[in-house]
Coordinates of C-alpha atoms and ligand atoms in Angstrom, one line a residue:
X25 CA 91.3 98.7 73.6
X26 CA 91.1 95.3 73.0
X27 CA 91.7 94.1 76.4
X28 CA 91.0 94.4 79.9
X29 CA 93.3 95.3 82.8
X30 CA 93.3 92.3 85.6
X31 CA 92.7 95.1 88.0
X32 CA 89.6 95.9 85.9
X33 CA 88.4 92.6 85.8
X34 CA 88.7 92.0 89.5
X35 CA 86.4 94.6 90.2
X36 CA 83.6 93.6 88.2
X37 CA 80.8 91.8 88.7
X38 CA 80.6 88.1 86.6
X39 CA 77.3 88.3 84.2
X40 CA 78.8 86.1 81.3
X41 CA 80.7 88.7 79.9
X42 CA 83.3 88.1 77.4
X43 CA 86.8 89.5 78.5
X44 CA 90.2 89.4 77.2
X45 CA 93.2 89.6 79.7
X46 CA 97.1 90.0 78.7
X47 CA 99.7 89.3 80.9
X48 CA 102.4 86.7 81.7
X49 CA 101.8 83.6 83.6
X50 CA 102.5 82.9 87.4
X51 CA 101.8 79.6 87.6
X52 CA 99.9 77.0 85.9
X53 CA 98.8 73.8 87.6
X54 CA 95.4 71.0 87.2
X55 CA 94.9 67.5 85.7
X56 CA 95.2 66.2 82.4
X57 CA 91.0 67.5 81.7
X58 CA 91.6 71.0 82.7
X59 CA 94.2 74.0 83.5
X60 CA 94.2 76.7 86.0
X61 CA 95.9 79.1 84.9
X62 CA 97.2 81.8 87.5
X63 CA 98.0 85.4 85.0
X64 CA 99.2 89.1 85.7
X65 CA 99.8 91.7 84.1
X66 CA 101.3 94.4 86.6
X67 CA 98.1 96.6 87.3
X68 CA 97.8 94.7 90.6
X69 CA 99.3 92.2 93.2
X70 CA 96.5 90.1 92.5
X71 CA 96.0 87.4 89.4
X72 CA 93.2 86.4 87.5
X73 CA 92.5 83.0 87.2
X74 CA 91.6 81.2 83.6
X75 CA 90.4 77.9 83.4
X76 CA 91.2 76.2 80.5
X77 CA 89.3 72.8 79.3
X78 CA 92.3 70.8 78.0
X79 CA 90.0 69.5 75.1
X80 CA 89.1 72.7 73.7
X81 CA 92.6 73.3 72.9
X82 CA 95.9 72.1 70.6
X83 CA 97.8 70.4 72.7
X84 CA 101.0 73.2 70.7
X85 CA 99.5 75.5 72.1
X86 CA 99.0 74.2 76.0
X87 CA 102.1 72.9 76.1
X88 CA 103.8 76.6 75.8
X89 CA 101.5 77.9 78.6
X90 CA 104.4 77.8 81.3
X91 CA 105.3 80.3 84.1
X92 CA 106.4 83.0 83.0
X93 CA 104.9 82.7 79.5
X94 CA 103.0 86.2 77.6
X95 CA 99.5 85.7 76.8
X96 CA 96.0 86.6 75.9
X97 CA 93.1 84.9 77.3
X98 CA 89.5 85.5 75.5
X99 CA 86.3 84.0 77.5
X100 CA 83.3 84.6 79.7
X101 CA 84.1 86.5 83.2
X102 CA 81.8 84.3 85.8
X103 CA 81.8 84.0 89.5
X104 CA 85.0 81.9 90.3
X105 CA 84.0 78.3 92.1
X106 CA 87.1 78.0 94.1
X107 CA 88.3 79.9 96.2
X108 CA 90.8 82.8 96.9
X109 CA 88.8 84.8 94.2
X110 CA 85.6 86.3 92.9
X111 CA 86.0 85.9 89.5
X112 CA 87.4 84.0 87.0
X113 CA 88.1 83.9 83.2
X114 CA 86.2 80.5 81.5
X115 CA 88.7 80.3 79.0
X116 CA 88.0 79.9 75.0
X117 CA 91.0 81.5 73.0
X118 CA 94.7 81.5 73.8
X119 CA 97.0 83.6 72.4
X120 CA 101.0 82.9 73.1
X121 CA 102.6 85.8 72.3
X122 CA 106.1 84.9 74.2
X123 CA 107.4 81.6 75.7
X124 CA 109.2 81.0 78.4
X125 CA 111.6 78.1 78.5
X126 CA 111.0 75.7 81.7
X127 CA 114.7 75.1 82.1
X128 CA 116.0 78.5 81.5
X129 CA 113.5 80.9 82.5
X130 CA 115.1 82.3 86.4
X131 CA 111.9 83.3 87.9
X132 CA 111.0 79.3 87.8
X133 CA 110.6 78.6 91.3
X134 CA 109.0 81.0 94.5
X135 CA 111.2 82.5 97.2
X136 CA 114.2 84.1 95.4
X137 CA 116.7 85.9 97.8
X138 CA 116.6 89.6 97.0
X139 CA 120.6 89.6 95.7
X140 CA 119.4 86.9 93.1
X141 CA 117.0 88.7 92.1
X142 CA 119.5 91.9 91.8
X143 CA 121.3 89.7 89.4
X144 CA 118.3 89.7 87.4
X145 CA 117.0 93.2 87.1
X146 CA 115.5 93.1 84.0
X147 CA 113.2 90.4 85.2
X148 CA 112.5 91.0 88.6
X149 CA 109.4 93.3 87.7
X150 CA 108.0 90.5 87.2
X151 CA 107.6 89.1 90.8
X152 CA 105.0 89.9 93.3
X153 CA 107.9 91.8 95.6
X154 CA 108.9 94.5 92.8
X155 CA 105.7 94.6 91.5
X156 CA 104.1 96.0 94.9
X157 CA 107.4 98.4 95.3
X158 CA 107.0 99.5 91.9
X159 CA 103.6 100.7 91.6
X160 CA 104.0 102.0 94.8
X161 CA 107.1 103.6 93.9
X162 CA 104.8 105.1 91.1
X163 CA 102.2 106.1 93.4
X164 CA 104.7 108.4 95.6
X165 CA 106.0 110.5 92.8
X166 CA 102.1 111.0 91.9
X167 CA 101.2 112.3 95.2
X168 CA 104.9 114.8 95.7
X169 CA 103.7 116.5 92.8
X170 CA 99.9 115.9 94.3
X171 CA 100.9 117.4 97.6
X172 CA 102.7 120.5 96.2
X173 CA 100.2 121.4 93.8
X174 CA 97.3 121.9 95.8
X175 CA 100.1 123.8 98.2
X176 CA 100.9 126.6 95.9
X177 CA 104.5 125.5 94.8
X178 CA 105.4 124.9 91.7
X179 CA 107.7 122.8 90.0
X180 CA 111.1 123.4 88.7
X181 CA 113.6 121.4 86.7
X182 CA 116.9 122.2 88.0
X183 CA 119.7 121.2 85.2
X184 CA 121.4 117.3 85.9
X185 CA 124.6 119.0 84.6
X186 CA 126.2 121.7 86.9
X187 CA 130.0 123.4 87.4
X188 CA 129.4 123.9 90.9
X189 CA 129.4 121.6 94.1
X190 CA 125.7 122.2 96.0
X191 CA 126.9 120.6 98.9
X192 CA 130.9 120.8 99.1
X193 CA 131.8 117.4 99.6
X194 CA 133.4 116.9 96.4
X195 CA 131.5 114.0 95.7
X196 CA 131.0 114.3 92.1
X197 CA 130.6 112.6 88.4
X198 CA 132.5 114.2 85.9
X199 CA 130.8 115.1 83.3
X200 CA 133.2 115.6 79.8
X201 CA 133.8 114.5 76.4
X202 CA 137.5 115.3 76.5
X203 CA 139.3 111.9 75.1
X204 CA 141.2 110.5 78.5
X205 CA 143.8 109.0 76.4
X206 CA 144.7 112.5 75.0
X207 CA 143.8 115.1 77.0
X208 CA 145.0 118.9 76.2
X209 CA 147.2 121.0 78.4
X210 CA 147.8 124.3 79.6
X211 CA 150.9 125.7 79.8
X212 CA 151.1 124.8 83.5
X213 CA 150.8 121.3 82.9
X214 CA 147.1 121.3 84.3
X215 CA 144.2 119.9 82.2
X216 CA 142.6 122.8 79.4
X217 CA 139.2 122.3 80.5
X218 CA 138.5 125.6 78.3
X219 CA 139.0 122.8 75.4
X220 CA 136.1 120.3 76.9
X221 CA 132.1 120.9 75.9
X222 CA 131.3 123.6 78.2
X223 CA 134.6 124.9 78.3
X224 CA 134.9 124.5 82.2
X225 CA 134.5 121.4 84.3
X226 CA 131.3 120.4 84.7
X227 CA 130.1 117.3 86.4
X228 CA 126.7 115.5 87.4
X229 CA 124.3 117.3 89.8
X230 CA 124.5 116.6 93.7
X231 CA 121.5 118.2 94.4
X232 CA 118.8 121.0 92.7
X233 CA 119.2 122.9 96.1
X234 CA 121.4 125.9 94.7
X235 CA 119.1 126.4 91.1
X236 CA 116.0 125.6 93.4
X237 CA 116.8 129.0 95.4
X238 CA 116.9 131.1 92.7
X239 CA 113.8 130.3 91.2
X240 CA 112.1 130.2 95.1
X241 CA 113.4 134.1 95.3
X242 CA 111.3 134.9 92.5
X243 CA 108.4 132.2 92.6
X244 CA 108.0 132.1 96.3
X245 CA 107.4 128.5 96.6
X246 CA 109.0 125.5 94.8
X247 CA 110.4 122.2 94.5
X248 CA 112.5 120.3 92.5
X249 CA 112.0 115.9 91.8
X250 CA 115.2 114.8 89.9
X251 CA 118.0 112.8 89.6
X252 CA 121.2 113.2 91.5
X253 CA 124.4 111.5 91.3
X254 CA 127.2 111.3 94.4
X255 CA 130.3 109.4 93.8
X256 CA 130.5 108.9 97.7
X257 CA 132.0 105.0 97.9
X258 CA 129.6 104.3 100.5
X259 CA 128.7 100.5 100.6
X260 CA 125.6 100.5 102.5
X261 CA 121.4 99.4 102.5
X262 CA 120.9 103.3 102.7
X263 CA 123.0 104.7 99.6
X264 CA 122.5 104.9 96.0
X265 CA 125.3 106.9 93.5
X266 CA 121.9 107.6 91.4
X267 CA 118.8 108.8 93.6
X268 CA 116.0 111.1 93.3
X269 CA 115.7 113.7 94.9
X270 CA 112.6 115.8 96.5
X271 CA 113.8 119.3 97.3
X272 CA 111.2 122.3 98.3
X273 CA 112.7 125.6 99.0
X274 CA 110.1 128.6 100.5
X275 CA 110.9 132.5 100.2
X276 CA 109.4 133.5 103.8
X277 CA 109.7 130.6 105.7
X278 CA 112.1 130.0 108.6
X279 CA 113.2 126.8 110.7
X280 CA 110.1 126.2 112.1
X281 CA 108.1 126.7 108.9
X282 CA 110.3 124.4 107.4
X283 CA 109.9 121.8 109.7
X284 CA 106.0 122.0 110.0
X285 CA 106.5 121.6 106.1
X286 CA 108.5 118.7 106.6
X287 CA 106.1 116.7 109.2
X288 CA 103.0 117.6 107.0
X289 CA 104.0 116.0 103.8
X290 CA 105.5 113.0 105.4
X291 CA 102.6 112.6 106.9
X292 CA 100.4 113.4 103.8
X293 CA 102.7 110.4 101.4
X294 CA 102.8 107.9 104.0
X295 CA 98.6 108.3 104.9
X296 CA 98.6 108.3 100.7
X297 CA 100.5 105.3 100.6
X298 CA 97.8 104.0 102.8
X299 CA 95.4 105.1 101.1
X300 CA 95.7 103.8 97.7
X301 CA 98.3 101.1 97.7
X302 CA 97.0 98.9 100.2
X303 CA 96.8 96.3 98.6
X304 CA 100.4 96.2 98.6
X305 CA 101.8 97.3 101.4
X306 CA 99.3 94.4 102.8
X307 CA 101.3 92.2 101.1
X308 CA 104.7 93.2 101.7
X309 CA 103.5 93.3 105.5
X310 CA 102.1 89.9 105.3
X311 CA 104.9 88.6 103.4
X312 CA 108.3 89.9 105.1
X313 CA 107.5 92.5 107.7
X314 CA 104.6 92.0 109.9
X315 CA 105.3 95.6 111.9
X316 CA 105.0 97.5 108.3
X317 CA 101.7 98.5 108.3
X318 CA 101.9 99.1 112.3
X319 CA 104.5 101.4 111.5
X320 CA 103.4 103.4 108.8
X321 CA 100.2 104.3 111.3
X322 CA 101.9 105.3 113.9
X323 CA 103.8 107.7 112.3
X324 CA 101.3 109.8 111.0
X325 CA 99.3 109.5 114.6
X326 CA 102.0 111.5 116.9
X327 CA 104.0 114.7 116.7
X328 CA 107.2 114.4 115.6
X329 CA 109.8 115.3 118.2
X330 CA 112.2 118.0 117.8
X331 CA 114.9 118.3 119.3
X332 CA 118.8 120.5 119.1
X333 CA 121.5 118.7 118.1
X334 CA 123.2 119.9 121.6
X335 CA 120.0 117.9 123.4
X336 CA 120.7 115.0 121.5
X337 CA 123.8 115.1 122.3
X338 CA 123.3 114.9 125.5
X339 CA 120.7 112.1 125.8
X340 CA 123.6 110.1 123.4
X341 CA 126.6 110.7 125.9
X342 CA 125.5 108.3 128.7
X343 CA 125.1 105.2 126.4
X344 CA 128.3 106.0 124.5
X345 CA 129.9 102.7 126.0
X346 CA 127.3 100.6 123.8
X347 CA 128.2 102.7 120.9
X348 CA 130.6 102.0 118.2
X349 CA 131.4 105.5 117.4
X350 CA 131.4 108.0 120.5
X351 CA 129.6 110.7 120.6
X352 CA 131.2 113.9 121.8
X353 CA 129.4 117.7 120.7
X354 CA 130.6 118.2 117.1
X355 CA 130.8 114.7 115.9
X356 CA 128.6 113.9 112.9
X357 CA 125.9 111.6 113.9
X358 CA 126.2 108.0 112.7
X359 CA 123.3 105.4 112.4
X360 CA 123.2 103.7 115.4
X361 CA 122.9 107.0 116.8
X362 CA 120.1 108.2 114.8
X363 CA 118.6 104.8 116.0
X364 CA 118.7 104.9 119.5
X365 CA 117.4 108.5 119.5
X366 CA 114.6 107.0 117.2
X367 CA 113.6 104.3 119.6
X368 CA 114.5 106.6 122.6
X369 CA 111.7 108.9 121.6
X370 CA 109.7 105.9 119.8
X371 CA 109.1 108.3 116.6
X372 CA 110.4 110.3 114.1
X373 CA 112.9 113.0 115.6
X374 CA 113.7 116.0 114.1
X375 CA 117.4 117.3 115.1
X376 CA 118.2 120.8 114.4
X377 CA 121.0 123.7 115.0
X378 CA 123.8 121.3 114.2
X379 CA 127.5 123.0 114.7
X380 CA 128.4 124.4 112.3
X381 CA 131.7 122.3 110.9
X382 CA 129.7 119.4 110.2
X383 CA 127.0 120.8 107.8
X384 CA 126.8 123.1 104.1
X385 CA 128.1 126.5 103.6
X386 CA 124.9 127.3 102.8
X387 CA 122.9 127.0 106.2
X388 CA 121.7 130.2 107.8
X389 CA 124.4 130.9 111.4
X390 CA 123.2 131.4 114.8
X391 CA 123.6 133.7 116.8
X392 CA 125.9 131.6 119.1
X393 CA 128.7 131.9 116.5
X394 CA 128.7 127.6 116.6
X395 CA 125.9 126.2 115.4
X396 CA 123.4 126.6 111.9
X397 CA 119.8 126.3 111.5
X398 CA 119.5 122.6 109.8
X399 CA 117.0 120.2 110.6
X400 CA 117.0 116.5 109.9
X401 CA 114.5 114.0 110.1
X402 CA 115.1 110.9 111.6
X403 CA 112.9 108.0 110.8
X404 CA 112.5 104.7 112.2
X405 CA 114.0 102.2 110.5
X406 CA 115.9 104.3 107.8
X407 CA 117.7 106.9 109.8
X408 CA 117.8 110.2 108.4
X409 CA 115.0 110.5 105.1
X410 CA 115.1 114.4 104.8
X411 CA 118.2 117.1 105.2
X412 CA 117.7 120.5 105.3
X413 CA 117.8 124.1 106.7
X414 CA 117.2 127.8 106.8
X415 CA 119.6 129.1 104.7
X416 CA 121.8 132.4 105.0
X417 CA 120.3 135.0 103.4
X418 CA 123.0 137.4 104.6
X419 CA 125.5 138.4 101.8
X420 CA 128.9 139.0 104.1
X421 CA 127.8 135.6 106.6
X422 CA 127.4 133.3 103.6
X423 CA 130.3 135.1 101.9
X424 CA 133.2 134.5 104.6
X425 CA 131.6 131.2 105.5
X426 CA 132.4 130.1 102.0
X427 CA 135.7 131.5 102.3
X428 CA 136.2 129.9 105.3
X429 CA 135.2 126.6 104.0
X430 CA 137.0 126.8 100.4
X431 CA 134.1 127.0 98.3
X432 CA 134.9 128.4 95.4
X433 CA 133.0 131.8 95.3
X434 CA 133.8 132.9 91.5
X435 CA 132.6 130.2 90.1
X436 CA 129.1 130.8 92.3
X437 CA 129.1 134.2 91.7
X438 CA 125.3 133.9 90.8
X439 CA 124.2 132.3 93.9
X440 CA 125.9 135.1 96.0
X441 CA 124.2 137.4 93.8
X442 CA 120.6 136.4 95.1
X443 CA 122.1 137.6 98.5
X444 CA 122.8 140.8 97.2
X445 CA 119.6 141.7 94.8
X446 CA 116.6 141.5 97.1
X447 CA 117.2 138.6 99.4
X448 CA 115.4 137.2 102.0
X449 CA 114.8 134.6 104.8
X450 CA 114.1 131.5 103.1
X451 CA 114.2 127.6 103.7
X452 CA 113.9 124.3 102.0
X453 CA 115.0 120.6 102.5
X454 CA 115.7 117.5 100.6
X455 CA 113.8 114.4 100.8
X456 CA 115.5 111.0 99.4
X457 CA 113.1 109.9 97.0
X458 CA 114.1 106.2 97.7
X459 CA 114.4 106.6 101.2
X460 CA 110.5 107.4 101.5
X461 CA 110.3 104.4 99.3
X462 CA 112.2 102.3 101.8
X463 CA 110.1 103.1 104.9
X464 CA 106.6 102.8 103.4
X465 CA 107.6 99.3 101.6
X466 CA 109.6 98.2 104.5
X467 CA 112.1 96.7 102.2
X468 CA 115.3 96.2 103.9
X469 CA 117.9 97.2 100.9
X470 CA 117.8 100.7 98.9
X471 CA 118.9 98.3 96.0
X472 CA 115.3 97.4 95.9
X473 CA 113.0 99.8 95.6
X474 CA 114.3 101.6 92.6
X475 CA 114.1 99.9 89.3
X476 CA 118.2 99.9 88.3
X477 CA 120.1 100.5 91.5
X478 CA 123.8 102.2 90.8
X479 CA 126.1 101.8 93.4
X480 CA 130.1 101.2 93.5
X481 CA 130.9 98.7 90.9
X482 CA 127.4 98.2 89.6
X483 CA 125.7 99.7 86.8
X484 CA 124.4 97.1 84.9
X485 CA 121.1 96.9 83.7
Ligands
4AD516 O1 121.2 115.8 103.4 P1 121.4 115.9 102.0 O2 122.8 115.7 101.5 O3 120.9 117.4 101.6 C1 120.9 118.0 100.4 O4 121.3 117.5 99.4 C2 120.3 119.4 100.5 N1 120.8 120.1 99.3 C3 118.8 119.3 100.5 C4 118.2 120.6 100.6 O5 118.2 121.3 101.6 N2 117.5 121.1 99.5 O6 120.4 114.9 101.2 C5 119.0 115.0 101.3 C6 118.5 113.6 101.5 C7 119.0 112.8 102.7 O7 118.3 113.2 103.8 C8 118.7 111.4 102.2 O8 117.3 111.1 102.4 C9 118.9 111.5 100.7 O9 118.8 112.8 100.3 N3 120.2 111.0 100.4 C10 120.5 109.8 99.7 N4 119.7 108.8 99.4 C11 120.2 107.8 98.8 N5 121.5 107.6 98.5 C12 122.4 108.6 98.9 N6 123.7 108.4 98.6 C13 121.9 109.7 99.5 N7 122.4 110.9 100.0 C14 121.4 111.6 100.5
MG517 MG1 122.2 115.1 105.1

């Protein structure tokens, strides 16, 4: 290696060392004798700075040294004499490896609104803001598969290409290579799927829940971490059409298992977060939200509260005058819902037993004939960040309660077939991957905290 990381650097102690950093430019300022040069190269929020003696260098070569410019510094690591940092690079060799035009270059000046900087997704990296989400962003996946490993589950990829709906909504990508402009017929008139790749319709996963079973009925304990894709045009800070997805799913475990797991790793990533990234969560606190770091805390101090749906309900029904939607039993819950019961509580809330018409076929029935044993967390802030439930391990329940809802059970005949060849009670839930993201960097869009957001009518990048 012929360099060192800025990180690196910043952690060592100054005894005339000589050092090379790489990285591009943040700012550049000083006098007509000498140059402080501000540089990062994405191992941490924080910059080294090189001080360059105008003299020692060709005035070519300074003059390309602007914001946003790509290059090597080689010189002795000493104690820095201002301040704001410990160390600094005495500068003796620059290397330019890219410029970066003054008048054209976008990330010129400070304080870019976040849809600007949307507009300029390949660059934005390069700011402090999506820097900080990034590696933290990194950091998260790291501790998932962290967390689950020294837990005994183990990992499953769950195919990104599926003929069947996991959740029902009909909220999917098609996936063919059928030519639109000519496609083939049956006799009836309908489309010859039987002609396209995989000889049926096939479109873009929802969710790794359905494949995620099969291997938990046979593993024990599991979890999937993958892409899904839902065509559902909803506009908001909360949705992506392209998200990740955690999804655990436990042979053995019931609703209450479930929701201990649940509480316990959210728990685990945020105190991880925490842990290891505080240098930037410090900065996204100090920078646009001064409650973050408060928040994050108190979250892993308390007990989450758990409540039924039907209690929720309740608590909801007197304040349904300063709601927008009303809230009746069986309604679906809507944000400002999830809210108030959020700040009602002042925590994360855990609904469960939700009636039945408003949730998947796939969620284990009570006994009251109305309700199912799901569970969502509610977080502050984001609303719900995890869905999930016992699921019904019961061949004939599951079966009629497809039939009742239309789900097409030919084309799952192998899920129904776990029900039938040694099944038993299990559970599992889904965590948005991007939603975590969103409450630990306290960002305020989903658009920004993953790296190429797709969302209706945007898929550049
Ligand atoms: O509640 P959902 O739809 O549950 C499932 O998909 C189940 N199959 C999970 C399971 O039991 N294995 O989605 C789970 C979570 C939500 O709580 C939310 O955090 C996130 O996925 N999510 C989205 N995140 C971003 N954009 C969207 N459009 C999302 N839809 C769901
Ligand atoms: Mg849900």
């Amino acid at each position: 290696m012929n360099h060192t990381s800025v990180k690196e650097l910043l952690n060592t102690s100054p005894s005339g060392q000589q050092v090379t950093a790489k990285g591009w430019v943040r700012t550049r300022r000083g006098n007509k004798n000498i140059s402080f040069i501000a540089l990062n190269d994405g191992s941490t929020i924080h910059n080294i700075q090189a001080v360059a003696e105008i003299s020692a260098f060709s005035e070519d070569t300074m003059k390309l040294i602007t914001t946003g410019s790509c290059i090597a510094v080689t010189g002795t690591l000493v104690e820095s004499q201002g301040q704001g940092q410990k160390v600094e690079i005495q500068a003796k060799e620059i290397q330019v490896y890219g410029t970066a035009d003054v008048e054209t270059y976008p990330l010129q000046k400070k304080g870019h609104t976040m849809e600007f900087l949307r507009e300029i997704a390949h660059l934005r990296p390069r700011t402090n803001t999506f820097g900080a989400v990034l590696r933290i962003r990194h950091a998260m996946a790291y501790a998932i598969h962290h967390y689950f490993n020294k837990n005994g589950f183990y990992y499953i990829h769950t195919p990104i290409i599926t003929g069947s709906d996991a959740e029902g909504a009909g909220e999917m990508f098609r996936v063919t290579t059928l030519d639109l402009n000519k496609l083939p017929h049956t006799e009836d008139g309908s489309i010859n799927f039987k002609e396209d790749f995989f000889g049926k319709e096939t479109n873009l996963t929802v969710s790794g829940q359905l494949e995620g079973e099969l291997a938990a009925l046979a593993l024990g304990k599991i979890y999937t971490f993958g892409p899904t894709f839902r065509a559902e045009n909803s506009n908001t800070p909360r949705h992506l059409a392209e998200f990740w997805m955690i999804e655990p799913e436990m042979a053995f475990y019931e609703a209450k298992d479930n929701m201990d797991l649940a509480e316990d790793m959210l728990k685990y990533l945020i105190n991880y977060a925490l842990q290891n990234c505080y240098d930037d969560i410090e900065f996204l606190n100090n920078m646009y939200d001064k409650e973050l770091i408060a928040r994050l805390r108190s979250v892993i101090e308390k007990p989450f509260t758990r409540i039924s749906y039907t209690d929720a309900v309740e608590v909801l029904k007197p304040k349904n005058d300063s709601f927008e939607y009303k809230v009746e039993w069986g309604t679906d819950l809507q944000k400002e819902h999830e809210n108030f019961l959020v700040e009602h509580f002042k925590g994360p809330v855990i609904l469960t037993d939700y009636p039945k018409q408003i949730k998947a076929f796939y969620m284990k029935q009570n006994d009251d004939g109305k309700t199912v044993r799901a569970m969502d967390v509610l977080f502050p802030w984001i609303g719900e960040i995890i869905g999930g439930s016992q699921r019904e391990e019961n061949f004939e329940k599951l079966s009629s309660r497809m039939k009742e809802m239309h789900i097409p059970e030919k084309e799952m005949w192998w899920y129904l077939e776990t029900r039938k060849f040694g099944t038993c009670p299990h559970a599992g839930f889904g965590l948005g991957f991007e939603r975590l993201i969103l409450f630990i960097t306290g960002m305020n869009n989903i658009r920004d905290v993953i790296p190429f957001p797709r969302t209706p009518k945007n898929a550049e990048f």
